[in-house]
């Protein structure tokens, strides 16, 4: 009983001393490396498709995934026009390549690759600007028609691309 009384007396004293000492514990579970006292807004431009092969729904799929991810993982306000941070770019690659070849020289797996060139501008600190191309891919069985799996593959690849872009820009990895 005496131990419990000592702890109940000492605990508030320790908490008070820590708070007066300016000690602050901060956790970031989303990986964002943003100071929200400095960065409050972000502007995300459209990402037009500039690839030789075009799947029209890809632009909307990618843009929606990017905007949703930023909304879920930051406190930034997405705005039109001038902002603290800007993301713009274009979808520059969309192509298929055979992967696994069978003994009769036919591909048993096909890879869909998508590449996105991103220009990230930090209007508060130009040293953090990024101009880079990110690529991601998914393999599928060659017995499947691209039309049958294209939508799902584009969603999966878009999620991976958004994660790569986020980590290189807002996540500051």
Tab-separated table of C-alpha atoms in Angstrom:
chain	number	residue	atom	x	y	z
A	1	UNK	CA	0.000	0.000	0.000
A	2	UNK	CA	2.874	2.373	0.810
A	3	UNK	CA	4.371	1.788	-2.639
A	4	UNK	CA	1.115	2.712	-4.341
A	5	UNK	CA	0.896	5.950	-2.286
A	6	UNK	CA	4.472	6.867	-3.192
A	7	UNK	CA	3.785	6.246	-6.893
A	8	UNK	CA	0.536	8.231	-6.770
A	9	UNK	CA	2.416	11.166	-5.194
A	10	UNK	CA	5.528	10.952	-7.396
A	11	UNK	CA	3.790	10.417	-10.741
A	12	UNK	CA	2.098	13.861	-10.888
A	13	UNK	CA	5.385	15.499	-9.794
A	14	UNK	CA	7.336	13.756	-12.588
A	15	UNK	CA	4.691	14.686	-15.183
A	16	UNK	CA	4.752	18.314	-13.994
A	17	UNK	CA	8.559	18.483	-14.147
A	18	UNK	CA	8.629	17.033	-17.649
A	19	UNK	CA	6.009	19.467	-18.906
A	20	UNK	CA	7.796	22.450	-17.359
A	21	UNK	CA	11.126	21.312	-18.759
A	22	UNK	CA	9.919	21.738	-22.327
A	23	UNK	CA	10.225	18.044	-23.050
A	24	UNK	CA	7.948	16.955	-25.866
A	25	UNK	CA	7.279	13.502	-27.209
A	26	UNK	CA	6.057	13.354	-30.787
A	27	UNK	CA	5.129	10.356	-32.915
A	28	UNK	CA	4.353	10.286	-36.619
A	29	UNK	CA	2.703	7.079	-37.711
A	30	UNK	CA	2.098	8.022	-41.344
A	31	UNK	CA	5.689	8.716	-42.314
A	32	UNK	CA	4.999	12.346	-43.244
A	33	UNK	CA	7.953	14.614	-42.537
A	34	UNK	CA	6.004	17.849	-42.630
A	35	UNK	CA	5.973	20.727	-40.198
A	36	UNK	CA	2.310	21.753	-40.263
A	37	UNK	CA	3.232	25.170	-38.872
A	38	UNK	CA	5.054	25.791	-42.180
A	39	UNK	CA	3.163	23.638	-44.689
A	40	UNK	CA	-0.595	23.945	-44.847
A	41	UNK	CA	-1.583	23.591	-48.505
A	42	UNK	CA	-0.773	21.473	-51.527
A	43	UNK	CA	-1.786	21.823	-55.160
A	44	UNK	CA	-1.938	18.670	-57.272
A	45	UNK	CA	-2.052	19.153	-61.045
A	46	UNK	CA	-3.542	16.705	-63.528
A	47	UNK	CA	-1.233	13.921	-64.716
A	48	UNK	CA	-1.925	13.588	-68.458
A	49	UNK	CA	-0.963	10.408	-70.288
A	50	UNK	CA	2.009	10.961	-72.614
A	51	UNK	CA	2.836	7.280	-73.162
A	52	UNK	CA	2.792	5.643	-76.600
A	53	UNK	CA	0.156	3.122	-75.461
A	54	UNK	CA	-2.846	4.745	-73.788
A	55	UNK	CA	-5.409	3.324	-71.354
A	56	UNK	CA	-7.681	6.366	-70.783
A	57	UNK	CA	-9.058	5.434	-67.303
A	58	UNK	CA	-5.475	5.282	-65.944
A	59	UNK	CA	-5.201	9.056	-65.533
A	60	UNK	CA	-8.289	9.281	-63.319
A	61	UNK	CA	-7.355	6.133	-61.386
A	62	UNK	CA	-3.872	7.450	-60.623
A	63	UNK	CA	-4.991	10.989	-59.751
A	64	UNK	CA	-7.738	9.739	-57.416
A	65	UNK	CA	-5.327	7.393	-55.637
A	66	UNK	CA	-2.790	10.218	-55.211
A	67	UNK	CA	-5.332	12.702	-53.845
A	68	UNK	CA	-6.902	10.112	-51.525
A	69	UNK	CA	-3.515	9.076	-50.148
A	70	UNK	CA	-2.496	12.681	-49.440
A	71	UNK	CA	-5.848	13.358	-47.747
A	72	UNK	CA	-5.616	10.238	-45.576
A	73	UNK	CA	-1.976	10.631	-44.557
A	74	UNK	CA	-1.443	14.362	-44.115
A	75	UNK	CA	-3.247	17.374	-42.715
A	76	UNK	CA	-2.513	19.379	-45.851
A	77	UNK	CA	-5.401	21.176	-47.485
A	78	UNK	CA	-5.633	20.376	-51.204
A	79	UNK	CA	-6.201	23.636	-53.065
A	80	UNK	CA	-6.398	24.972	-56.606
A	81	UNK	CA	-3.800	27.602	-57.389
A	82	UNK	CA	-0.960	28.874	-55.217
A	83	UNK	CA	0.099	26.505	-52.425
A	84	UNK	CA	3.010	25.728	-50.107
A	85	UNK	CA	3.681	22.497	-52.029
A	86	UNK	CA	2.991	21.538	-55.633
A	87	UNK	CA	2.828	18.149	-57.353
A	88	UNK	CA	2.649	17.920	-61.116
A	89	UNK	CA	3.717	15.530	-63.790
A	90	UNK	CA	2.689	13.115	-66.497
A	91	UNK	CA	2.239	9.424	-67.130
A	92	UNK	CA	5.124	8.716	-69.491
A	93	UNK	CA	5.257	4.920	-69.672
A	94	UNK	CA	2.622	2.262	-70.212
A	95	UNK	CA	3.899	-0.890	-71.838
A	96	UNK	CA	3.814	-4.683	-71.842
A	97	UNK	CA	6.798	-7.031	-71.857
A	98	UNK	CA	6.942	-10.829	-71.907
A	99	UNK	CA	8.502	-12.305	-68.767
A	100	UNK	CA	8.525	-16.069	-68.449
A	101	UNK	CA	8.964	-17.952	-71.714
A	102	UNK	CA	7.812	-21.556	-72.098
A	103	UNK	CA	9.714	-24.289	-73.961
A	104	UNK	CA	7.701	-23.585	-77.126
A	105	UNK	CA	8.854	-19.910	-77.105
A	106	UNK	CA	5.567	-18.427	-75.891
A	107	UNK	CA	5.373	-16.049	-72.949
A	108	UNK	CA	3.614	-17.523	-69.928
A	109	UNK	CA	3.732	-14.266	-67.941
A	110	UNK	CA	3.400	-10.674	-69.107
A	111	UNK	CA	4.447	-7.539	-67.226
A	112	UNK	CA	2.521	-4.277	-67.338
A	113	UNK	CA	4.799	-1.355	-66.448
A	114	UNK	CA	3.662	2.194	-65.748
A	115	UNK	CA	5.989	5.160	-65.314
A	116	UNK	CA	5.123	8.596	-63.936
A	117	UNK	CA	7.357	11.644	-64.134
A	118	UNK	CA	6.784	13.825	-61.068
A	119	UNK	CA	7.850	17.369	-60.363
A	120	UNK	CA	7.466	18.216	-56.671
A	121	UNK	CA	8.001	21.851	-55.736
A	122	UNK	CA	8.453	22.975	-52.150
A	123	UNK	CA	7.743	26.706	-52.251
A	124	UNK	CA	9.214	27.129	-48.754
A	125	UNK	CA	12.498	25.216	-49.263
A	126	UNK	CA	13.743	24.635	-52.807
A	127	UNK	CA	16.340	22.115	-51.567
A	128	UNK	CA	13.463	19.664	-51.102
A	129	UNK	CA	12.290	19.880	-54.740
A	130	UNK	CA	12.107	16.581	-56.631
A	131	UNK	CA	12.014	15.943	-60.382
A	132	UNK	CA	12.028	12.195	-60.901
A	133	UNK	CA	10.396	9.336	-62.808
A	134	UNK	CA	8.843	6.541	-60.776
A	135	UNK	CA	7.978	3.151	-62.247
A	136	UNK	CA	6.059	0.162	-60.979
A	137	UNK	CA	4.776	-3.028	-62.549
A	138	UNK	CA	2.544	-6.042	-62.092
A	139	UNK	CA	2.814	-9.415	-63.806
A	140	UNK	CA	-0.161	-11.394	-65.040
A	141	UNK	CA	-0.693	-14.748	-66.701
A	142	UNK	CA	-0.392	-14.508	-70.479
A	143	UNK	CA	-3.452	-16.715	-70.886
A	144	UNK	CA	-5.508	-13.769	-69.584
A	145	UNK	CA	-6.565	-10.995	-71.922
A	146	UNK	CA	-5.197	-7.568	-71.004
A	147	UNK	CA	-8.713	-6.111	-71.260
A	148	UNK	CA	-9.857	-8.484	-68.513
A	149	UNK	CA	-7.132	-7.587	-65.994
A	150	UNK	CA	-6.144	-4.058	-67.024
A	151	UNK	CA	-8.347	-2.146	-64.562
A	152	UNK	CA	-7.223	-4.172	-61.546
A	153	UNK	CA	-3.556	-4.002	-62.592
A	154	UNK	CA	-3.752	-0.229	-63.041
A	155	UNK	CA	-5.258	0.169	-59.558
A	156	UNK	CA	-2.529	-1.965	-57.963
A	157	UNK	CA	0.259	-0.221	-59.875
A	158	UNK	CA	-1.199	3.213	-59.076
A	159	UNK	CA	-1.168	2.404	-55.350
A	160	UNK	CA	2.469	1.365	-55.549
A	161	UNK	CA	3.417	4.471	-57.549
A	162	UNK	CA	1.638	6.761	-55.100
A	163	UNK	CA	3.506	5.183	-52.195
A	164	UNK	CA	6.853	5.659	-53.990
A	165	UNK	CA	6.004	9.276	-54.826
A	166	UNK	CA	4.762	10.033	-51.314
A	167	UNK	CA	7.901	8.604	-49.708
A	168	UNK	CA	10.174	10.607	-52.018
A	169	UNK	CA	8.311	13.885	-51.531
A	170	UNK	CA	5.992	14.394	-48.572
A	171	UNK	CA	7.463	11.485	-46.609
A	172	UNK	CA	10.974	12.860	-47.221
A	173	UNK	CA	12.585	9.404	-47.217
